[in-house]
Amino acid sequence: MSVLVVGGAGYIGAHVTRLLRQDGVPVVVLDDLSTSSAERAGDATLVQLDVSTPEAPDAIAALIREHDVDAVIHFAAKKQVGESVQRPLFYYRQNIGGLVNLLDAMEREGVRKMIFSSSAAVYGEPVEAVVREDSATMPINPYGRTKLIGEWIMADCERAWGLQWVALRYFNVAGAGWPELGDSAIMNLIPMVLDRLTSGEAPRVFGDDYETPDGTCIRDYVHVKDLAEAHIVALNALGGELPNHVYNVGTGTGSSVKEVIDAVGQASGLDTTPVIEGRRAGDPPKLIASADRIAADLGFKASLGLTEIVESAWQAWQAGPRRIEV
Ligand code: NAD
């Protein structure tokens, strides 16, 4: 029996792959390496394939048979919000097409277990500061819609052929479980701060006049290692009687942009005094996950805080190609 980790060479997928391998679980990583590199798959079996192509279902079905796959964890997706607005069809083809191809192969081969990477983007701009899974889902861009549609598709497959699925709605994922598995994309706050510092520039703060204690936006940062653990817990729970399918993964507490930037200063010893710029459109002042449902149903609670997140992100940055001389 093995686990198929689709997108398992990526930032989050590589962490889950490593945890599974540490537990001695045979893992097949299926990845087109479009935003990652082969060595991140570690000692898992790596198969390079774009899951969104018409040939993919047959190839995945063959892989399932060959490796006796009995569960799938699906990370592979494109995740740049701005790009999804510019190229919606690319996003639907990649994220929805890829998911449909995967489920097609699973249905054919009788594989019933699926963990899916969803996102807080399904909520759009919620009115509540603390977002529960039953809060309204109103994504505001194609990326967020691909995640919500993905959840709907899996619910339909559950009704039609008994898919057992969990969608984890990640909040702000950051940090590194191992220095060589850091986030190589410059899309989230901590990599953006480190990127600016590497170029000798001050970190940027978009708006310091929000109704929050220090005026900057508050988000829920979850350590990628905690998030990876949540996948293992969810995988082990599949097959039992789970009362729900969608779960937020966050800490239930928030940190402000200024607090995060200060923490980078603490971890690195660098001057991180930011420049203040105007607000960005669509940034709610406060966005925090309610972490109650996943605690109640799965017994999962994030254990690592902002200090561990930022220190591990800093160590990973320093282990990478753009190390800062301090
Ligand atoms: P990532 O880009 O590092 O990982 C995605 C992996 O999937 C990469 O290895 C990439 O090569 C692979 N991939 C992409 N398209 C593919 C395709 N068509 N066929 C095969 N492989 C393909 O991103 P990540 O941060 O690890 O994100 C993983 C998942 O989590 C994504 O679904 C993303 O939408 C979701 N997510 C991420 C965050 C975050 O903060 N990083 C937040 C919410 C949700």
Coordinates of C-alpha atoms and ligand atoms in Angstrom, one line a residue:
M1 CA 0.0 0.0 0.0
S2 CA 1.3 3.5 -0.8
V3 CA 0.2 7.1 -0.7
L4 CA 0.2 9.1 -3.9
V5 CA 1.2 12.7 -3.1
V6 CA 0.4 14.9 -6.1
G7 CA 2.5 18.1 -6.0
G8 CA 4.6 16.4 -3.4
A9 CA 7.8 18.2 -4.5
G10 CA 6.3 21.6 -3.7
Y11 CA 6.6 23.6 -0.5
I12 CA 3.9 22.0 1.5
G13 CA 3.8 18.7 -0.3
A14 CA 7.5 18.1 0.4
H15 CA 6.9 18.5 4.1
V16 CA 4.0 15.9 4.1
T17 CA 6.1 13.6 1.9
R18 CA 8.9 13.8 4.4
L19 CA 6.7 13.1 7.4
L20 CA 5.2 10.1 5.6
R21 CA 8.6 8.7 4.7
Q22 CA 9.8 9.2 8.3
D23 CA 6.8 7.0 9.3
G24 CA 8.0 4.4 6.8
V25 CA 5.0 4.9 4.5
P26 CA 5.8 4.1 0.8
V27 CA 5.2 7.4 -1.1
V28 CA 4.8 8.1 -4.8
V29 CA 5.2 11.8 -5.7
L30 CA 3.6 12.9 -8.9
D31 CA 4.7 16.3 -9.9
D32 CA 5.4 18.2 -13.1
L33 CA 8.1 20.2 -11.2
S34 CA 6.6 23.4 -12.6
T35 CA 7.3 25.3 -9.4
S36 CA 9.6 22.9 -7.6
S37 CA 12.6 20.7 -8.0
A38 CA 13.1 16.9 -7.9
E39 CA 15.3 16.8 -4.8
R40 CA 12.5 18.0 -2.6
A41 CA 10.8 14.7 -3.1
G42 CA 13.6 13.1 -1.1
D43 CA 13.6 9.3 -1.2
A44 CA 10.0 9.0 -2.4
T45 CA 9.4 7.6 -5.9
L46 CA 9.1 10.6 -8.2
V47 CA 7.1 10.5 -11.4
Q48 CA 7.1 13.7 -13.5
L49 CA 3.7 14.3 -15.0
D50 CA 1.4 17.2 -15.6
V51 CA -2.0 16.1 -14.1
S52 CA -4.0 18.6 -16.2
T53 CA -3.3 17.0 -19.6
P54 CA -5.8 14.7 -21.4
E55 CA -3.3 11.7 -21.1
A56 CA -3.1 12.1 -17.3
P57 CA -6.0 9.9 -16.2
D58 CA -4.6 6.8 -17.9
A59 CA -1.1 7.5 -16.7
I60 CA -2.3 8.0 -13.1
A61 CA -4.5 4.9 -13.2
A62 CA -1.4 2.9 -14.3
L63 CA 0.6 4.4 -11.5
I64 CA -2.1 3.5 -8.9
R65 CA -2.0 -0.1 -10.0
E66 CA 1.7 -0.3 -10.2
H67 CA 2.3 1.1 -6.7
D68 CA -0.8 -0.3 -5.0
V69 CA -1.9 3.2 -4.0
D70 CA -4.8 3.4 -1.5
A71 CA -4.9 7.1 -0.7
V72 CA -4.1 10.4 -2.5
I73 CA -3.0 13.8 -1.1
H74 CA -3.5 16.4 -3.7
F75 CA -1.4 19.6 -3.5
A76 CA -0.8 20.3 -7.2
A77 CA -2.2 23.6 -8.2
K78 CA -1.3 27.0 -9.5
K79 CA -1.7 29.5 -6.6
Q80 CA -0.9 33.1 -7.8
V81 CA -4.1 35.1 -7.2
G82 CA -3.1 37.9 -9.6
E83 CA -2.2 35.5 -12.4
S84 CA -5.5 33.7 -11.9
V85 CA -7.4 37.0 -12.6
Q86 CA -5.3 37.4 -15.8
R87 CA -5.5 33.8 -17.0
P88 CA -8.7 32.3 -15.5
L89 CA -8.8 29.4 -18.1
F90 CA -5.3 28.4 -17.3
Y91 CA -6.3 28.2 -13.6
Y92 CA -9.4 26.2 -14.3
R93 CA -7.6 23.8 -16.6
Q94 CA -4.7 23.3 -14.1
N95 CA -6.6 23.3 -10.8
I96 CA -10.0 21.9 -11.8
G97 CA -8.8 19.9 -14.8
G98 CA -6.0 18.3 -12.7
L99 CA -8.4 17.4 -9.9
V100 CA -11.0 15.9 -12.3
N101 CA -8.2 13.8 -14.0
L102 CA -7.0 12.6 -10.6
L103 CA -10.5 11.7 -9.4
D104 CA -11.2 10.0 -12.7
A105 CA -8.2 7.7 -12.2
M106 CA -9.2 7.1 -8.6
E107 CA -12.7 6.1 -9.4
R108 CA -11.6 3.7 -12.1
E109 CA -9.1 2.1 -9.8
G110 CA -11.3 2.0 -6.7
V111 CA -9.1 4.4 -4.6
R112 CA -11.5 6.2 -2.2
K113 CA -9.3 8.3 0.1
M114 CA -8.5 11.9 -0.7
I115 CA -7.0 14.9 1.1
F116 CA -7.2 18.1 -0.8
S117 CA -5.4 21.5 -0.4
S118 CA -8.1 24.1 -0.1
S119 CA -7.5 27.6 1.0
A120 CA -8.9 30.5 3.1
A121 CA -9.3 32.1 -0.3
V122 CA -12.7 30.3 -0.5
Y123 CA -14.1 32.8 2.0
G124 CA -13.2 35.9 -0.1
E125 CA -13.5 39.0 2.1
P126 CA -15.4 37.7 5.1
V127 CA -17.2 40.1 7.4
E128 CA -16.2 38.1 10.5
A129 CA -12.6 38.5 11.8
V130 CA -12.6 34.9 13.0
V131 CA -13.7 32.7 10.2
R132 CA -15.5 29.4 10.8
E133 CA -16.0 26.6 8.2
D134 CA -19.7 27.4 8.0
S135 CA -19.0 31.1 7.3
A136 CA -20.2 32.2 3.8
T137 CA -17.9 31.1 1.0
M138 CA -17.6 33.9 -1.6
P139 CA -14.2 33.7 -3.3
I140 CA -13.2 37.0 -5.0
N141 CA -10.9 35.6 -7.7
P142 CA -10.5 32.6 -10.0
Y143 CA -7.9 31.0 -7.7
G144 CA -10.3 31.0 -4.8
R145 CA -13.1 29.7 -7.0
T146 CA -11.0 26.7 -8.2
K147 CA -10.6 25.7 -4.5
L148 CA -14.3 26.0 -3.7
I149 CA -15.3 24.2 -6.9
G150 CA -12.8 21.5 -6.0
E151 CA -14.7 20.9 -2.7
W152 CA -18.0 20.7 -4.6
I153 CA -16.6 18.2 -7.1
M154 CA -15.4 15.9 -4.3
A155 CA -18.8 16.2 -2.5
D156 CA -20.4 15.0 -5.8
C157 CA -17.9 12.1 -6.1
E158 CA -18.7 11.2 -2.5
R159 CA -22.4 11.0 -3.4
A160 CA -21.8 9.2 -6.7
W161 CA -19.1 6.6 -5.8
G162 CA -18.3 6.9 -2.2
L163 CA -15.2 9.1 -2.2
Q164 CA -13.9 9.7 1.3
W165 CA -12.4 13.2 1.4
V166 CA -11.2 16.0 3.5
A167 CA -10.4 19.5 2.3
L168 CA -8.0 21.5 4.5
R169 CA -8.5 25.2 4.1
Y170 CA -5.0 26.6 4.8
F171 CA -4.6 30.1 6.2
N172 CA -1.1 31.8 6.0
V173 CA 1.4 29.0 5.7
A174 CA 5.0 29.9 6.6
G175 CA 8.2 28.6 8.0
A176 CA 10.2 25.5 7.2
G177 CA 10.3 22.1 8.9
W178 CA 13.7 21.5 7.5
P179 CA 16.0 24.3 6.2
E180 CA 16.2 22.8 2.7
L181 CA 12.4 22.8 2.4
G182 CA 11.7 26.5 2.7
D183 CA 9.2 28.4 0.7
S184 CA 11.0 29.3 -2.6
A185 CA 8.1 31.5 -3.9
I186 CA 8.1 35.2 -3.1
M187 CA 4.3 35.5 -2.6
N188 CA 3.7 35.5 1.1
L189 CA 4.7 38.1 3.7
I190 CA 7.8 36.4 5.2
P191 CA 9.5 35.5 1.9
M192 CA 8.6 39.0 0.6
V193 CA 10.3 40.6 3.6
L194 CA 13.4 38.4 3.2
D195 CA 13.4 39.2 -0.5
R196 CA 13.5 42.9 0.1
L197 CA 16.2 42.6 2.8
T198 CA 18.3 40.5 0.4
S199 CA 18.1 43.3 -2.2
G200 CA 19.1 45.8 0.5
E201 CA 15.6 47.4 0.6
A202 CA 13.3 48.0 3.4
P203 CA 10.3 45.7 3.8
R204 CA 7.0 47.2 2.7
V205 CA 3.8 47.5 4.7
F206 CA 0.6 48.1 2.8
G207 CA -1.4 50.3 5.0
D208 CA -0.9 51.1 8.7
D209 CA -4.2 52.8 9.3
Y210 CA -6.4 49.8 9.7
E211 CA -8.6 49.4 12.8
T212 CA -6.1 47.0 14.5
P213 CA -3.9 47.7 17.6
D214 CA -0.8 48.7 15.5
G215 CA -2.7 49.7 12.4
T216 CA -1.5 46.9 10.2
C217 CA -3.4 43.9 9.0
I218 CA -3.7 40.8 11.1
R219 CA -3.4 37.3 9.7
D220 CA -3.3 33.7 11.1
Y221 CA 0.2 32.2 10.4
V222 CA 0.5 28.5 10.6
H223 CA 3.8 26.7 10.6
V224 CA 4.2 24.4 7.5
K225 CA 5.2 21.6 9.8
D226 CA 2.0 21.9 11.9
L227 CA 0.1 22.0 8.6
A228 CA 1.9 18.9 7.4
E229 CA 1.0 17.1 10.6
A230 CA -2.7 18.0 10.0
H231 CA -2.6 16.1 6.7
I232 CA -1.3 13.0 8.4
V233 CA -4.0 13.3 11.1
A234 CA -6.7 13.8 8.4
L235 CA -5.4 10.9 6.4
N236 CA -5.5 8.6 9.4
A237 CA -9.0 9.7 10.1
L238 CA -10.4 8.9 6.6
G239 CA -12.4 5.7 6.5
G240 CA -13.8 6.4 9.9
E241 CA -17.0 8.3 10.5
L242 CA -15.9 11.9 10.1
P243 CA -18.7 14.4 10.8
N244 CA -17.3 17.0 8.4
H245 CA -15.3 17.3 5.2
V246 CA -13.8 20.8 5.3
Y247 CA -11.5 22.0 8.0
N248 CA -9.6 25.3 8.5
V249 CA -6.0 24.9 9.4
G250 CA -4.7 27.9 11.4
T251 CA -3.8 28.7 14.9
G252 CA -6.9 30.6 16.0
T253 CA -4.8 33.6 16.8
G254 CA -3.4 36.4 14.6
S255 CA -0.2 38.4 14.2
S256 CA 0.0 41.8 12.6
V257 CA 2.2 42.6 9.6
K258 CA 4.3 44.8 11.9
E259 CA 4.7 42.0 14.4
V260 CA 5.9 39.6 11.7
I261 CA 8.4 42.1 10.3
D262 CA 9.7 42.7 13.9
A263 CA 10.1 39.0 14.4
V264 CA 12.2 38.8 11.2
G265 CA 14.4 41.5 12.6
Q266 CA 14.7 39.5 15.9
A267 CA 15.6 36.3 14.1
S268 CA 18.0 37.8 11.6
G269 CA 19.5 40.6 13.6
L270 CA 18.8 42.9 10.6
D271 CA 17.2 46.3 10.6
T272 CA 13.7 45.6 9.3
T273 CA 12.3 49.1 9.7
P274 CA 9.6 49.1 7.0
V275 CA 8.4 51.7 4.5
I276 CA 4.7 52.4 4.7
E277 CA 2.7 52.3 1.5
G278 CA -0.9 52.6 0.7
R279 CA -3.5 49.9 1.3
R280 CA -3.9 47.1 -1.2
A281 CA -7.4 46.4 -2.6
G282 CA -9.2 43.4 -1.0
D283 CA -7.1 43.2 2.1
P284 CA -9.4 42.7 5.1
P285 CA -8.0 44.2 8.4
K286 CA -8.2 40.9 10.3
L287 CA -8.4 37.3 9.0
I288 CA -8.1 34.5 11.6
A289 CA -9.1 30.9 11.3
S290 CA -11.4 29.4 13.8
A291 CA -9.5 26.3 14.7
D292 CA -12.3 24.7 16.8
R293 CA -13.7 22.2 14.2
I294 CA -10.4 20.5 13.4
A295 CA -9.6 20.3 17.2
A296 CA -13.0 18.7 18.0
D297 CA -13.2 16.3 15.1
L298 CA -9.6 15.4 14.5
G299 CA -7.9 16.3 17.7
F300 CA -5.5 18.6 15.8
K301 CA -4.0 21.8 17.3
A302 CA -1.1 23.7 15.9
S303 CA 1.8 23.8 18.3
L304 CA 4.3 26.2 16.8
G305 CA 4.0 30.0 17.1
L306 CA 5.3 33.1 15.3
T307 CA 8.8 32.9 16.7
E308 CA 9.3 29.3 15.5
I309 CA 7.8 30.2 12.1
V310 CA 10.0 33.2 11.5
E311 CA 13.2 31.6 12.9
S312 CA 12.7 28.5 10.7
A313 CA 11.9 30.6 7.6
W314 CA 15.1 32.6 8.3
Q315 CA 17.2 29.5 8.6
A316 CA 15.8 28.1 5.4
W317 CA 16.5 31.4 3.6
Q318 CA 20.1 31.4 4.8
A319 CA 20.4 27.8 3.6
G320 CA 19.2 28.8 0.1
P321 CA 20.8 30.5 -2.9
R322 CA 20.1 34.1 -1.8
R323 CA 21.7 33.9 1.7
I324 CA 22.2 37.4 3.3
E325 CA 25.6 38.1 4.7
V326 CA 25.1 39.3 8.3
Ligands
NAD1 P1 3.9 24.9 -4.6 O1 3.8 25.6 -5.9 O2 5.2 24.9 -3.9 O3 3.5 23.4 -4.8 C1 2.7 22.9 -5.8 C2 3.4 21.7 -6.4 O4 2.5 21.2 -7.5 C3 4.7 22.0 -7.1 O5 5.6 21.0 -6.8 C4 4.3 22.0 -8.6 O6 5.4 21.7 -9.4 C5 3.2 21.0 -8.6 N1 2.3 21.2 -9.8 C6 1.6 22.4 -10.1 N2 0.8 22.2 -11.2 C7 0.9 20.8 -11.5 C8 0.4 20.0 -12.5 N3 -0.5 20.5 -13.4 N4 0.7 18.7 -12.5 C9 1.6 18.2 -11.6 N5 2.2 18.9 -10.7 C10 1.8 20.2 -10.6 O7 2.8 25.4 -3.7 P2 2.4 25.1 -2.1 O8 2.6 26.4 -1.4 O9 3.2 23.9 -1.7 O10 0.9 24.8 -2.3 C11 0.3 23.5 -2.3 C12 -1.1 23.6 -2.3 O11 -1.6 24.3 -1.2 C13 -1.7 24.3 -3.6 O12 -2.9 23.6 -4.0 C14 -2.1 25.7 -3.1 O13 -3.1 26.2 -3.8 C15 -2.5 25.4 -1.7 N6 -2.4 26.5 -0.7 C16 -1.2 27.0 -0.4 C17 -1.1 28.1 0.5 C18 0.3 28.7 0.8 O14 0.3 29.7 1.6 N7 1.4 28.2 0.3 C19 -2.2 28.6 1.1 C20 -3.5 28.0 0.8 C21 -3.5 26.9 -0.1

